Each structure stands twice: as C-alpha cells, then as structure tokens.
Coordinates of C-alpha atoms in Angstrom, one line a residue:
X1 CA 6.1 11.8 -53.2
X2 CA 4.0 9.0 -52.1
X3 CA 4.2 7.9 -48.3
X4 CA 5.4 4.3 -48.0
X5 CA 6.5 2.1 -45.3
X6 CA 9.3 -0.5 -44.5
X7 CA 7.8 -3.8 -45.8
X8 CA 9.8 -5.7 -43.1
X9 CA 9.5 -3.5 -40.1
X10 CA 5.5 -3.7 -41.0
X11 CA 5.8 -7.9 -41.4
X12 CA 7.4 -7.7 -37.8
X13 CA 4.8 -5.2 -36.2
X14 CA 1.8 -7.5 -37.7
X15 CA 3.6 -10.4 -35.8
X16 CA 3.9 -8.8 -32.8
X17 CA -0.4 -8.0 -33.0
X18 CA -0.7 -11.2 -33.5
X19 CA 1.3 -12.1 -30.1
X20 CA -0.3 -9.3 -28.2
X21 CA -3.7 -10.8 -28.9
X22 CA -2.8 -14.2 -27.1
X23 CA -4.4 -15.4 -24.3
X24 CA -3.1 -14.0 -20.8
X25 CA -3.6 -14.2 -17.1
X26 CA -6.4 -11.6 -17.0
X27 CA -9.4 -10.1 -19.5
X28 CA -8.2 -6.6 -20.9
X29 CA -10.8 -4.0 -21.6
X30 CA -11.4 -3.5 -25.4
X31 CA -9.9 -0.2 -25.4
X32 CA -7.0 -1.5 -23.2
X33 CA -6.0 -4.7 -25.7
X34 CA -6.2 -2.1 -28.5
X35 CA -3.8 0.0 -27.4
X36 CA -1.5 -2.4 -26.0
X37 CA -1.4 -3.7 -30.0
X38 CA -1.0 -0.3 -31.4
X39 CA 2.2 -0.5 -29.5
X40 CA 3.0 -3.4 -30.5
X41 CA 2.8 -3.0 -34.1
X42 CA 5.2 0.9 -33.4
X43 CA 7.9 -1.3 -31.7
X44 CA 7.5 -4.6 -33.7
X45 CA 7.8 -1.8 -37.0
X46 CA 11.2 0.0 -35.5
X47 CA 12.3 -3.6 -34.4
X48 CA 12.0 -5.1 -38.0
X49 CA 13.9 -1.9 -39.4
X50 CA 16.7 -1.9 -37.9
X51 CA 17.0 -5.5 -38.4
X52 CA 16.8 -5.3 -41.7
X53 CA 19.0 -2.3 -42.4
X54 CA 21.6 -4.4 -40.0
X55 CA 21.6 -7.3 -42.1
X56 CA 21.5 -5.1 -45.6
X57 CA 24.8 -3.5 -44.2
X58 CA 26.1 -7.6 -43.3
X59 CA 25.2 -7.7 -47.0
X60 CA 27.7 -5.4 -48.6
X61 CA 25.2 -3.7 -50.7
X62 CA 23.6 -7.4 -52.2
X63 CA 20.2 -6.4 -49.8
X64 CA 19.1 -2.8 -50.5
X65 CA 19.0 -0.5 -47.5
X66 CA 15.3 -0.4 -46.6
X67 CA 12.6 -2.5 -48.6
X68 CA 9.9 -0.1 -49.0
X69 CA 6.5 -0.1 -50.0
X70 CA 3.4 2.0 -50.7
X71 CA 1.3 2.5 -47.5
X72 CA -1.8 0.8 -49.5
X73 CA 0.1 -2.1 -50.0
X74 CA 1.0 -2.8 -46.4
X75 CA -2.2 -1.7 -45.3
X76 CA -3.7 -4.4 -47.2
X77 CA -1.5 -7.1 -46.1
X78 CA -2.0 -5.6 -42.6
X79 CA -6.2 -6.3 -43.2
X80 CA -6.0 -9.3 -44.6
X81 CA -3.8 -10.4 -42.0
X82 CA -6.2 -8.9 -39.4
X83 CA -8.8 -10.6 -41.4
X84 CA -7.3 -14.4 -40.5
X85 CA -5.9 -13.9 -36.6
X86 CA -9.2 -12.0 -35.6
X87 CA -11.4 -15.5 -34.9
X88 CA -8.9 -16.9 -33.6
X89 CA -8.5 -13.8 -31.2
X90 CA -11.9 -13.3 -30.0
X91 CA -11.2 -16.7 -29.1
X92 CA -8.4 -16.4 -27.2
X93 CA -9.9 -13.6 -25.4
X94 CA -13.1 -15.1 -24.4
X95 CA -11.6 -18.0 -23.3
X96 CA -10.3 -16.0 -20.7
X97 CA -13.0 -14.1 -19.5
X98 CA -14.6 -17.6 -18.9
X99 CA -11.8 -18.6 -16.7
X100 CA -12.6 -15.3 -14.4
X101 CA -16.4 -15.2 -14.7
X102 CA -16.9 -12.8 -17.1
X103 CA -19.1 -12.4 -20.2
X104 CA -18.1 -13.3 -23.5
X105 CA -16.5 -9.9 -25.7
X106 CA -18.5 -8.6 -28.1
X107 CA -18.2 -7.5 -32.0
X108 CA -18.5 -3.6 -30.3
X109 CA -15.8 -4.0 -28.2
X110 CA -13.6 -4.5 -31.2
X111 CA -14.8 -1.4 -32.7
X112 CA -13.4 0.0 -29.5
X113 CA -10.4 -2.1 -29.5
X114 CA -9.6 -0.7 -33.2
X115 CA -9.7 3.3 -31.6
X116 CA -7.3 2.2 -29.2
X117 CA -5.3 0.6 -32.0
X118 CA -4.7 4.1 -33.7
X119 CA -4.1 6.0 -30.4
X120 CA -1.4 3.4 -29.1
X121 CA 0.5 3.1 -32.5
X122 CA 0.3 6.8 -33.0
X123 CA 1.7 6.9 -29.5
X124 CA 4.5 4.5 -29.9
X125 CA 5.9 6.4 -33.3
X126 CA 5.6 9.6 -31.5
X127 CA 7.6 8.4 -28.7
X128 CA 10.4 6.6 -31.3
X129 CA 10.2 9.9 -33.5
X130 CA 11.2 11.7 -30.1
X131 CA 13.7 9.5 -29.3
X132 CA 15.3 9.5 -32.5
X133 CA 15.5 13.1 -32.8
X134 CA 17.0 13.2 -28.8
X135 CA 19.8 10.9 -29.8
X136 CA 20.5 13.2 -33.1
X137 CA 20.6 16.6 -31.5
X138 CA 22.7 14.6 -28.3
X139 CA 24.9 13.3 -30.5
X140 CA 25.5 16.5 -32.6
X141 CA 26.0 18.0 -29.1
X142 CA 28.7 15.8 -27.9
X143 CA 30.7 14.6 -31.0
X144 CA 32.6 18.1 -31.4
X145 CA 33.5 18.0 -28.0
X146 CA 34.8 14.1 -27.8
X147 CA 39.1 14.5 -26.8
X148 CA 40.2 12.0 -29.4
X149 CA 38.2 14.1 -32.5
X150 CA 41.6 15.0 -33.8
X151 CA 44.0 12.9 -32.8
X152 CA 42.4 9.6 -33.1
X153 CA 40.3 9.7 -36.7
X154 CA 40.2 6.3 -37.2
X155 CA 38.7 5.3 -34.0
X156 CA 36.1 8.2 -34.8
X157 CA 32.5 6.9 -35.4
X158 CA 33.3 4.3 -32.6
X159 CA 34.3 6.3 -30.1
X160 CA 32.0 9.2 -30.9
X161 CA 29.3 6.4 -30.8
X162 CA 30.7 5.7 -27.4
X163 CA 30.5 8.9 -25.8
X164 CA 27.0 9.5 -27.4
X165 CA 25.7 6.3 -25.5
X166 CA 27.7 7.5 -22.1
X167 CA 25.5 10.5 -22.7
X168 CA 22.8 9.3 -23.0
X169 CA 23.1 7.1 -20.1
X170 CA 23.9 10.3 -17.5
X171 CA 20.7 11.6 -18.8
X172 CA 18.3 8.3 -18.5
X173 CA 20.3 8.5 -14.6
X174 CA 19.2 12.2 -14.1
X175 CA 15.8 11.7 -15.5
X176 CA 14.7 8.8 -13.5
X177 CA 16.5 10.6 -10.4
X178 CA 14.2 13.6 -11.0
X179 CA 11.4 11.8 -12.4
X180 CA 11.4 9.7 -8.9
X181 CA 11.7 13.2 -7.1
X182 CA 8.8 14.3 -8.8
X183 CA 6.6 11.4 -8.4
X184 CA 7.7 12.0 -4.6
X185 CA 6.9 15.4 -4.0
X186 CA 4.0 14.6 -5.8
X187 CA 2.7 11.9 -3.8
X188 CA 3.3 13.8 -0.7
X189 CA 1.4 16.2 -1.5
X190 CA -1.2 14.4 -2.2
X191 CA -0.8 12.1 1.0
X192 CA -1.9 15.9 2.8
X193 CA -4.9 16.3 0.8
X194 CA -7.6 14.4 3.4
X195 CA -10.9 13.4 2.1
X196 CA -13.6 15.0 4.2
X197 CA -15.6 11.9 4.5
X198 CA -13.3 10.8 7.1
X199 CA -13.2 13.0 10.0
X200 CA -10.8 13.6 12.7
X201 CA -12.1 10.1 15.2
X202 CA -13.5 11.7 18.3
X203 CA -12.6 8.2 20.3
X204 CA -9.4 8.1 21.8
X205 CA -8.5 4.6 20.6
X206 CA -7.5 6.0 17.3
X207 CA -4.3 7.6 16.4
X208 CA -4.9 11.5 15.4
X209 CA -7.6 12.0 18.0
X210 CA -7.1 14.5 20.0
X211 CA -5.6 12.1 23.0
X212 CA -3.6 10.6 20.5
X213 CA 0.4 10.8 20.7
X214 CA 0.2 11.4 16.7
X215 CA -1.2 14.6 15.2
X216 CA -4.4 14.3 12.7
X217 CA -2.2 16.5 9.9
X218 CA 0.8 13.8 10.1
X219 CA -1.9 10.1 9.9
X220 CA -1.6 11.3 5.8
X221 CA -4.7 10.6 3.3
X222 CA -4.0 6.9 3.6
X223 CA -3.9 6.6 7.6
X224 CA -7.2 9.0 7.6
X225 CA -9.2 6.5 6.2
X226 CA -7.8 3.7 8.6
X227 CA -8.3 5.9 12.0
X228 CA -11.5 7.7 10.9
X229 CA -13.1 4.7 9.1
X230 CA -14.4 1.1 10.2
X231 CA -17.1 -0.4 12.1
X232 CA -18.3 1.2 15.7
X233 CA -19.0 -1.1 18.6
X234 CA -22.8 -0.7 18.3
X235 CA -22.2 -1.7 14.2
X236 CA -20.1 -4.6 15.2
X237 CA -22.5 -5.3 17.9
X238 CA -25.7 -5.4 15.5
X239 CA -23.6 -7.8 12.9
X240 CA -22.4 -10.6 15.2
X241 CA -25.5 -10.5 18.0
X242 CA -22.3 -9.8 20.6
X243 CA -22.0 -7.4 23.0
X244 CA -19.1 -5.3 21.0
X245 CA -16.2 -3.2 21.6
X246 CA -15.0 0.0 20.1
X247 CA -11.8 -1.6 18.1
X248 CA -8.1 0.2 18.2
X249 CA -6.4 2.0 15.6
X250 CA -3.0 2.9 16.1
X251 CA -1.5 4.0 12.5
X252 CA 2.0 6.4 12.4
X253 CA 1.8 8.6 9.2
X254 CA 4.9 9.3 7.0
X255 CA 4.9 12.8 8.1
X256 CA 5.4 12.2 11.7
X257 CA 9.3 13.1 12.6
X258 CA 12.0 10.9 13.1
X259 CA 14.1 7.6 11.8
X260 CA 11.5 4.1 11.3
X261 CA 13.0 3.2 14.3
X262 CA 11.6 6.2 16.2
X263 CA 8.7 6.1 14.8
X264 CA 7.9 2.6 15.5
X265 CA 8.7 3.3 19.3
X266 CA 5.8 5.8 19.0
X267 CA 4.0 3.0 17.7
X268 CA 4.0 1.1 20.9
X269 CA 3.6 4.1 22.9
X270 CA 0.2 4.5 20.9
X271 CA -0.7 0.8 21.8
X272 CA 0.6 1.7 25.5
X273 CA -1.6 4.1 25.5
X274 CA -4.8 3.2 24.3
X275 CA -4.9 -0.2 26.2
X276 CA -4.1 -2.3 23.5
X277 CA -2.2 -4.9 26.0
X278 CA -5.7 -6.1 27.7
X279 CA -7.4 -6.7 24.1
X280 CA -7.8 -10.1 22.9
X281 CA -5.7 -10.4 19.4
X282 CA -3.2 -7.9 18.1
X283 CA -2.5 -7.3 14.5
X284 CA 1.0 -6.1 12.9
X285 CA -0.6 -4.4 9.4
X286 CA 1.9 -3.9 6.7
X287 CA 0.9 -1.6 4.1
X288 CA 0.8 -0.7 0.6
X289 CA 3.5 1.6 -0.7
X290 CA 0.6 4.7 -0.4
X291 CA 0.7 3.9 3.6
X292 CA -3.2 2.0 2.0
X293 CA -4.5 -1.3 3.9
X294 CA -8.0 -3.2 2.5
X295 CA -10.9 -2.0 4.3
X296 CA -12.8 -5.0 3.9
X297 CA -9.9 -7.1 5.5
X298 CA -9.5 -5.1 8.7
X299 CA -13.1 -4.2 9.6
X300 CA -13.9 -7.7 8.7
X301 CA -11.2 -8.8 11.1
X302 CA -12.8 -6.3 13.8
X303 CA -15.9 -7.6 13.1
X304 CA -14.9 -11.4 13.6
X305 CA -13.4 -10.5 17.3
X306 CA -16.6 -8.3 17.7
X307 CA -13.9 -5.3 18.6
X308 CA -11.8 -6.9 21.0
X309 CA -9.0 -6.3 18.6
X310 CA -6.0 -3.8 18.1
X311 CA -4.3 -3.1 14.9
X312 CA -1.1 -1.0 14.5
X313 CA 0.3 0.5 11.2
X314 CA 2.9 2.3 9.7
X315 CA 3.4 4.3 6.8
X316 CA 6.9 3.5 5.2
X317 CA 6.0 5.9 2.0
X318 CA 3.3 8.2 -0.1
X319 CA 3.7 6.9 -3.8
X320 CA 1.9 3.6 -5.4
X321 CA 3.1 0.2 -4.9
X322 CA 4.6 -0.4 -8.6
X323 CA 6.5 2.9 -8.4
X324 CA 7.4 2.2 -4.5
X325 CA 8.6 -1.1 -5.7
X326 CA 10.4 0.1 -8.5
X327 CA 12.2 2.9 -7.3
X328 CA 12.6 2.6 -3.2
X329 CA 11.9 -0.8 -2.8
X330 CA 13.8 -0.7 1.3
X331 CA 11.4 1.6 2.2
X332 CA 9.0 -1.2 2.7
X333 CA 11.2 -3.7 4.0
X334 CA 13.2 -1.6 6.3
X335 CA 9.7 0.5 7.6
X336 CA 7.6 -2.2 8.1
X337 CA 10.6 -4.6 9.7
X338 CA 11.4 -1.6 12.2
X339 CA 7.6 -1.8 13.5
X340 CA 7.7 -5.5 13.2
X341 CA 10.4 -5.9 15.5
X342 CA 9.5 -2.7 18.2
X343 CA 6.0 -3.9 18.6
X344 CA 6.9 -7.8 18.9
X345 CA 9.8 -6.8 21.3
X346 CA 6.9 -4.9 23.4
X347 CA 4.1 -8.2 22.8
X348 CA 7.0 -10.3 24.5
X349 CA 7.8 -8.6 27.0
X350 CA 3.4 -9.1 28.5
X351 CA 2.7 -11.3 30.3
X352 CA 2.6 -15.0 28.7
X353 CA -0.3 -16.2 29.6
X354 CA -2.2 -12.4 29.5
X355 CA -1.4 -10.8 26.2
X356 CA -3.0 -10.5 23.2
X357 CA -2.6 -13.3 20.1
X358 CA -0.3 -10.9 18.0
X359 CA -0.9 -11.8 14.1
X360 CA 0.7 -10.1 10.8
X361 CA -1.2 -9.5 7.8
X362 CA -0.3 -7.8 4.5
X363 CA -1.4 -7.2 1.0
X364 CA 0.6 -6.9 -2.2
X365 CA 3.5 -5.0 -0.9
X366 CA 2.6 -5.1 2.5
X367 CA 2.7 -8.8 2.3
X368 CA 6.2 -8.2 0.9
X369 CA 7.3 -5.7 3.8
X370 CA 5.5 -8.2 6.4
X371 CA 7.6 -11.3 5.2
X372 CA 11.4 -8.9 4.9
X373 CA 10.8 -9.0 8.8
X374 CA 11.6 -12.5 9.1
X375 CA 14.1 -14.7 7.8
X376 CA 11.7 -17.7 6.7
X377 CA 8.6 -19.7 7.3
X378 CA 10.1 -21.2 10.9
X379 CA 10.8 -17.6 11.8
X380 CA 7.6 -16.0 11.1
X381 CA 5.9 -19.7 13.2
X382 CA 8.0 -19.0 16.1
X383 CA 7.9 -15.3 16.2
X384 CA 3.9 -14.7 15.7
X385 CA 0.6 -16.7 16.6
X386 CA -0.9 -16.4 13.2
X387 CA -0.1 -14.9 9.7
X388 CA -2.1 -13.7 6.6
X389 CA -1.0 -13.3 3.7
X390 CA -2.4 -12.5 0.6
X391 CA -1.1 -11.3 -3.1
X392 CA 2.5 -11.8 -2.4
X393 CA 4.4 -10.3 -5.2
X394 CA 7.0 -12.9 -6.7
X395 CA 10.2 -11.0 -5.7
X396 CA 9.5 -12.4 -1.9
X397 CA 12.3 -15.0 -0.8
X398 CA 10.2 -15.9 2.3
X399 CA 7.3 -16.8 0.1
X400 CA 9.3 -18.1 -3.1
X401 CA 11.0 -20.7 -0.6
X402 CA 7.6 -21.7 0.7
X403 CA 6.7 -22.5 -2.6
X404 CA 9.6 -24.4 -3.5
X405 CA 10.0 -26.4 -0.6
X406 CA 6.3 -27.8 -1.3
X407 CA 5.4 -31.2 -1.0
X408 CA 6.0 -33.6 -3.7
X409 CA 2.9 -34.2 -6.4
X410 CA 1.3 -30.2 -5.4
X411 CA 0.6 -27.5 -7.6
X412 CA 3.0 -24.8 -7.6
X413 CA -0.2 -22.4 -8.2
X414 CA -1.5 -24.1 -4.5
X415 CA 1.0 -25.7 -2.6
X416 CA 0.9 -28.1 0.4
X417 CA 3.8 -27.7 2.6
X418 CA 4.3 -30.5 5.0
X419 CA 0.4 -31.7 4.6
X420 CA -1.0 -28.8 5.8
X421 CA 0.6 -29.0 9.7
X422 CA 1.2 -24.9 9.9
X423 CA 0.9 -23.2 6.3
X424 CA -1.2 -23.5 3.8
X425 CA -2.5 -21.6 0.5
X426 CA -6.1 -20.9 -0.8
X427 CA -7.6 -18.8 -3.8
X428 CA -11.1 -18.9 -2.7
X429 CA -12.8 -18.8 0.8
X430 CA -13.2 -22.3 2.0
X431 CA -9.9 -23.1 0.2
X432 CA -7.9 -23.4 3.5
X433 CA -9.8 -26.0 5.0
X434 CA -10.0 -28.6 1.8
X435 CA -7.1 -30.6 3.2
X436 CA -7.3 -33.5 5.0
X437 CA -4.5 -33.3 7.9
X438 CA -5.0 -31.3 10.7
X439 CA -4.3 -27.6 10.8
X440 CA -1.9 -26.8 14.1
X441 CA -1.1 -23.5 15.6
X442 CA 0.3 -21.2 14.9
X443 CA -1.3 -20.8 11.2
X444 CA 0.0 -19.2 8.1
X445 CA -2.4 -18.0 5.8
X446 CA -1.2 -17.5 1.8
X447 CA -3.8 -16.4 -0.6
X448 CA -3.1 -16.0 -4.1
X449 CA -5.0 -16.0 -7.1
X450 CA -4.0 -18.2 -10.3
X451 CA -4.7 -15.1 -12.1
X452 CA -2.9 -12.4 -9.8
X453 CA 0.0 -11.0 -12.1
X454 CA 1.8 -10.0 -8.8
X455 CA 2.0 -13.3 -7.5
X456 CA 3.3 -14.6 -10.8
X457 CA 5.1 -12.3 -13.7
X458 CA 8.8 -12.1 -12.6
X459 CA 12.5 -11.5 -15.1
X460 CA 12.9 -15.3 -15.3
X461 CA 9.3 -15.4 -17.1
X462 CA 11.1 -13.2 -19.8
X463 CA 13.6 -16.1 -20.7
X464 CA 12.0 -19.4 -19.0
X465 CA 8.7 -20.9 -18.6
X466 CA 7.4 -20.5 -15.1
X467 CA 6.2 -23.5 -13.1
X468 CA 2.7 -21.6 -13.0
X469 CA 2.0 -22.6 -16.2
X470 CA 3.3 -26.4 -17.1
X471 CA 1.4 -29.4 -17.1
X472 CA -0.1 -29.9 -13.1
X473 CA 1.1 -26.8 -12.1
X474 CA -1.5 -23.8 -13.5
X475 CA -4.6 -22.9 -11.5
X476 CA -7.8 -23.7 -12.9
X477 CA -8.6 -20.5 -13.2
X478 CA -5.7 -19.8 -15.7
X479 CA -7.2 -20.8 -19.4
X480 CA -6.3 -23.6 -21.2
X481 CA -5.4 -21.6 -24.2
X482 CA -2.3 -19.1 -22.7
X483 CA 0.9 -20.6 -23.3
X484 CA 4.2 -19.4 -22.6
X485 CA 6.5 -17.3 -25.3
X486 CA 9.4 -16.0 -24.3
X487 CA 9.5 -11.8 -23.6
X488 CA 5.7 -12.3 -24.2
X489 CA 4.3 -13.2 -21.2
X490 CA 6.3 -11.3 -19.0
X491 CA 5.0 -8.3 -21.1
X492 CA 1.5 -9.2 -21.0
X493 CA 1.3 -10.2 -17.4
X494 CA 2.8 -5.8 -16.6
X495 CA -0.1 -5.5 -19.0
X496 CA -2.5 -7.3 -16.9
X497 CA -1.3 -5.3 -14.0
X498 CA -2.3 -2.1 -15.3
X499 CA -5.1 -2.5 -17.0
X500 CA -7.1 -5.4 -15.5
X501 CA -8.6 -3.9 -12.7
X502 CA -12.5 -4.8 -13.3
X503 CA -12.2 -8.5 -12.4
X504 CA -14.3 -10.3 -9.9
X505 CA -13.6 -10.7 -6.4
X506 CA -11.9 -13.8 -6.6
X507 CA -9.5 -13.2 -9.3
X508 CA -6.6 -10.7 -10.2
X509 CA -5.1 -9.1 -7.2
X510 CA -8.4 -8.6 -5.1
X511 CA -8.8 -10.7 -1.8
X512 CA -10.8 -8.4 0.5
X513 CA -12.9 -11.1 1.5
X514 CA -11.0 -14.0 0.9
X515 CA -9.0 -12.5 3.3
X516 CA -11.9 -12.4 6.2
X517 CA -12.2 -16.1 5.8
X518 CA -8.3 -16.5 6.3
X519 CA -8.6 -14.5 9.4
X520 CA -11.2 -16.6 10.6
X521 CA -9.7 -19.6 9.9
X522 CA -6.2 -18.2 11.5
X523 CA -7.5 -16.0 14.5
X524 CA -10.6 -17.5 15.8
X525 CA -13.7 -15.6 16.4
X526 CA -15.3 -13.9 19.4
X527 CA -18.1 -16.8 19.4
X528 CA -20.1 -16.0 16.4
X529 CA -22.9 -18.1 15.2
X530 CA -23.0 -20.1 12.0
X531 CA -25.5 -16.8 11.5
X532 CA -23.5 -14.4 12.9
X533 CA -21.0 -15.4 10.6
X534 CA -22.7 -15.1 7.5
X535 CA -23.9 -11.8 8.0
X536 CA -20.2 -11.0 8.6
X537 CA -19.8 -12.6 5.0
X538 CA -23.0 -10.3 3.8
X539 CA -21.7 -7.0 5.1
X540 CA -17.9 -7.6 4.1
X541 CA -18.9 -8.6 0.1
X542 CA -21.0 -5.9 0.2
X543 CA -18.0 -3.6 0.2
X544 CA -16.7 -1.9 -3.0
X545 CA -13.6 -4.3 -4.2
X546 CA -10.3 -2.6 -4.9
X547 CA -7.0 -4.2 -6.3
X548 CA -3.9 -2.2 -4.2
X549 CA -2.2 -1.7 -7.9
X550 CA -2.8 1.7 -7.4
X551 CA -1.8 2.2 -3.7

C-alpha cells in the first residue's frame, strides 16, 4: 500500500510555513526558523484534518471522510509552493536583521533552516502520534468504568466523551503539578552547585563571608556570583582616577531559613552590619526568577559612585524566569515586596538629611517584582529617590499604566509622560536625555527595546493588534515589513523569546549597558570626568552580554 497524506491537512500546514516565515520582532537562527516551520506544517497538517473530517461528517456523506493523496503529489505541491514564498522569505527575514544590525542571511543558512525543517516536523507528529495514542488507551481505560454505561445508552458516546476529557484534565493537572516539582527540585539543586571561579569573598562587606550573618552554602549559585564577583576598590579606583571604596554586597539566598518576611529582616541586619547607613546611594536589587542580577549593571553602578555604594538582594526562587513566571509567579512579587518594604522601613527611619539616596532597579522579572512593591508611578516617586527599570515584561500594571497614561501625540514603543518632569523611557544610551523639558528628582528610569518580546507579546496580541505596532506607535527598530495576524504574532514573539538570544546589545532583552547610562543619568556620579566616564563606558561594554531569558 502506498503512503499518502491528507490533501487538506497538507494545504493548511503549507499555510501555516508560509506564516511562520513572516517577519517578527527579532532575527531567528537558521536552524531555529526551520524548526519552528517543521512545527508548523505538523500542527497546521492535524489542524486541516480534523477540519475536514468535521465538515465531511456536517456533510452527511456528500464530502468523503479524508481526501487523500499520494505523498509525491503533496510533496510536489509542497516544493513548488516552497519554490514561490522562499524570495519573499529571505526577504522578510533580512529585513529584520537590518532593523537589529545584523548581516544579511545567507543561501547556507537555508540549507540549515531545511534540517531543522525535518527535525521539527518529525517532532511535532511524534508528539500528535503520542497524544493520540494517550487519549485512545485513556479512553479505553475509563469508558467501562463510566456509571451511566448501562443505564443511560443513549447519552453513551457523549458522556463517555465527557468523562474521557475530565480525565484527561486530572492528568494535564498532575503532570504540570509534578512537572513544576521537578523543575523545582531541579533547580535547587542546581542553585547548590557553586562555580569555583567565584570564591567565598574574604571582605566582610559581602554576605557569605565569614563575618557575614548569611552562610556561603545558603547565597546559592546565583548570589555567589553577586558576593564573590565585581570590581575591588583599587579596580574601581584605576577606572574613574578616584580614590575608591570597596562596594557592599548584601544578598539573602533562597536557602537561608525562614518566611520572606524573616528573611528580609536579615536583610537589613546585613546592611546594619556592614555599614551600609554611612554609604552614599543605596540600591534595592530585584532579581531574576534564578535569584540572577546583570553584572554589567551593578558593577557599572559601583563603578559610577567609585564604591561608595551598597546593594541588597534577595532570592525569591531557583528556576528561570519564564518558568518562575509561568508557574509561581507570587514568588517574585511577594519576595521582592517583603524586602522592598523591610529595607525602606529601615532607610526611613536614618536620619533625613544623613542617609544614603536609596534607588530600585530590576531586570525582566526583577523589574516586575520591583514595580508589585508599589501601587503606581506616584508611589514608587514618593517612596524612593530614583528608579531603573529596564525590560519590563507586559503583565506589569505599574508599567502598563505608565504607558497608557502617556502624553498625547507619543509613541507607545517610547512614551513621554508629563514632558519628561519625573519618568521617562529610552532604548539606547543617550535616549533619556533627548527631551527638551527638564528632568526633576526623583527620576524613573524605563528602558525597553522596540524589539524586546518581554516588553511586548501579551494574550491580547493573540486576538488584537497591539499599539506597538500601528501607524506612529512601532520603534524604529521594529521592520517595516512585520505586520500583525492574529494567534501569529503572539506565537512568534514566545518564539523570539527562546531562540533569539544572539542579538546585539541594544536590541532583544539585553540592557547591560544601557542600563549604566540610566543609572548615571538617575543617581549621579562620584565626580567622574568626561574621561573617567568613558572608560566606565569601555570597561562595562566590554563585558560578555546576556539576555536574563534563561535566569
């Protein structure tokens, strides 16, 4: 018997190629874009057959059950159709790498792009396959065992269907229950595997040193890297020209005992301890779901304050930020509000006119759990002396009520609220001083790239097209060839997220130093130099980039 396919599940997988191969927020790697269309083409197929077989049985036996064809044949229609889009989407692609700074794609990549094809396609029908077979043997499972088997026939297939589909549910419940678990336990453990590069810190400004009220076994793999990394005074000293300080890191691990609450009191015992009171700015870091914070942002803050500078951390969780904000998205808001509010209560009750400038920053999710601490814009001006920003994902009322309460005639992709007086937005350094108005204290610092899928890709993208991307809304950086279809974007912007990692500095979900100039621009400087600043600039691009997907 010769293998053939369903003509119309294949017409609706080659569609939904065609619509994976538009134009998004962010370049995909070759290999990435041709899996993502292997999929595609699996759930566009399973999606046309069950349409059709749906409207063969609306039919009455006028459409025949599946309309079948030799694998040749749809092969062919599949090339020729291949044949016509693929101009069009080495267009579309390259149009966006231009946006970003990137080179132009070449004839290889598709080569690559065509592999990826075949493993993501094989993938998806593998997965269905699975599926299918589950809900047979499920099915077979619980239909002898339904009550009403004998003494309701007539309500039979329906309510056999039914309890098949409660099933079903209780085990999608208990799988994501244990599959969260085991993502848990998982990330714990890996939270305890230190890397040796990052000693226990001999200085006793740093939580886990030996003087410290926190343990070095319960800082966690994230909160080693924050304590046992970072500039020294005689590194910050040679950058800026200044005579230098050693900064303070004060960072409470998941593993340390206790409610959030508790341990944000130890928190501010930490800061008690190591003299954080008499330093000159204070920061209030929120972190990614990993307990992760962006090295490049706070050593170049330490650098800028040439060490005078305290920062204080808390890790809320272990696992990634898109599983963190899947599954346990309170842990973030309730951790980082409980250290928000014990370490402001202590910063108010110093003295007024002798305490440190306290500032909040945060990153992705951090920025998320920085902004749940307050109940809007006028909260977080009258409770802090300056606030960065950057990445905030689109599920953040604070942030989502900035941007609609913008000034008439701005960009949604880079507002101006009230001219400028106390918050503004930038993608780029320099960005935050283009206005003309003046720029009052206290300062709040958003930073978010046209291209950053967090910032942009929420539900109501599924059904609704954003602001982000009409007419005098969309960032420059966006290309003029995405558009919005419905289900379409969303998808391809969770795409983005995954895959599009190897962007430039100044696009995607990387601000390292775009942040440094916000801090500047909100916090002030110890004095540097015109010279002394740029070499801050030198040192701090110099570092490797990372996007916080991951942490």
């Amino acid at each position: 018997m010769k293998a053939r396919l369903d003509i119309a599940g294949a017409t609706v997988g080659l569609i939904a190629v065609a619509l994976s191969l538009t134009p998004s927020l962010l370049p995909r790697p070759a290999w990435g874009q041709g899996f993502v269309s292997g999929l595609a083409f699996a759930v566009g197929y399973g999606i046309g057959v069950v349409a059709w077989r749906g409207i063969a049985r609306l039919s009455r036996g006028r459409l025949p059950a599946a309309a079948e064809a030799q694998v040749w044949i749809v092969a062919l229609i599949g090339l020729v159709g291949a044949a016509v889009i693929m101009p069009f989407a080495i267009g579309w692609q390259n149009s966006v790498r231009e946006a970003v700074g990137m080179p132009d794609t070449s004839g290889f990549d598709w080569l690559v792009a065509g592999i990826g094809y075949l493993l993501g396609a094989w993938l998806a029908f593998a997965i269905g396959n699975g599926v299918a077979r589950g809900y047979r043997r499920l099915h077979a499972l619980v239909e002898p065992r339904m009550p009403w088997r004998e003494t309701r026939p007539r309500a039979h297939t329906t309510m056999t269907g039914a309890g098949t589909v409660v099933a079903m549910l209780a085990v999608f419940s208990i799988g994501l229950s244990l599959l969260s678990f085991l993502l848990t336990v998982a990330s714990e453990s890996k939270n305890r595997q230190y890397d040796p590069e990052y000693p226990q810190p001999t200085s006793a400004l740093r939580s886990g040193s030996e003087e410290s009220l926190i343990a070095w076994d319960q800082v966690g793999q994230a909160g080693a890297k924050i304590v046992g990394g970072g500039p020294t005074r005689d590194e910050i000293a040679a950058v800026t020209g200044l005579d230098a300080m050693d900064p303070i890191r004060v960072y409470v691990g998941v593993d340390v005992p206790g409610s959030f609450e508790e341990r944000a009191a130890l928190a501010v015992e930490e800061l008690e301890r190591t003299g954080a009171a008499d330093r000159s700015v204070l920061m209030i870091a929120g972190t990614t779901g990993s307990g992760w914070l962006d090295p490049a942002a706070i050593d170049g803050f330490e650098y800028l304050h040439a060490g005078d500078t305290a920062l204080v951390a808390m890790q809320y969780g272990a696992t990634g930020s898109p599983i963190s904000a899947i599954l346990t998205p309170d842990l973030s808001q309730d951790g980082t509000t409980a250290l928000v509010e014990a370490v402001t209560a202590w910063w108010e009750g110093l003295p007024e006119g002798d305490r440190p400038q306290l500032v909040v920053y945060g990153l992705s999710l951090g920025s998320f759990g920085i902004q749940s601490a307050y109940s809007d814009v006028n909260d977080l001006l009258a409770s802090t002396e300056g606030a960065v920003l950057a990445g905030t994902p689109s599920f953040t009322p604070v942030w989502s009520a900035a941007q609609d309460a913008r000034d008439a005639g701005s960009p949604y992709s880079l507002p101006v609220l009230e001219e400028g007086l106390h918050v503004r937005w930038a993608d780029a350094w320099g960005g935050l001083e283009t206005l003309d108005g003046p720029w009052e204290e206290t300062r709040i610092a958003y930073l978010q790239h046209g291209t950053d899928p967090i910032v942009w890709i929420g539900p109501s993208v599924i059904w609704s097209e954003p602001a982000w991307l009409q007419e005098g809304q969309r960032s420059a950086s966006v290309s003029n060839d995405m558009v919005w279809i419905p289900v379409v974007t969303a998808f391809q912007g969770m795409i983005d997220l995954i895959l599009s990692t190897a962007v430039p500095e100044d696009a995607g979900h990387k601000y390292g130093n775009v942040a440094v100039d916000a801090l500047h621009q909100v916090t002030g400087d110890a004095g540097l130099s015109d010279e002394a600043m740029a070499r801050v600039r030198t040192v701090i691009e110099a570092y490797d980039t990372f996007s916080p997907v991951a942490n």
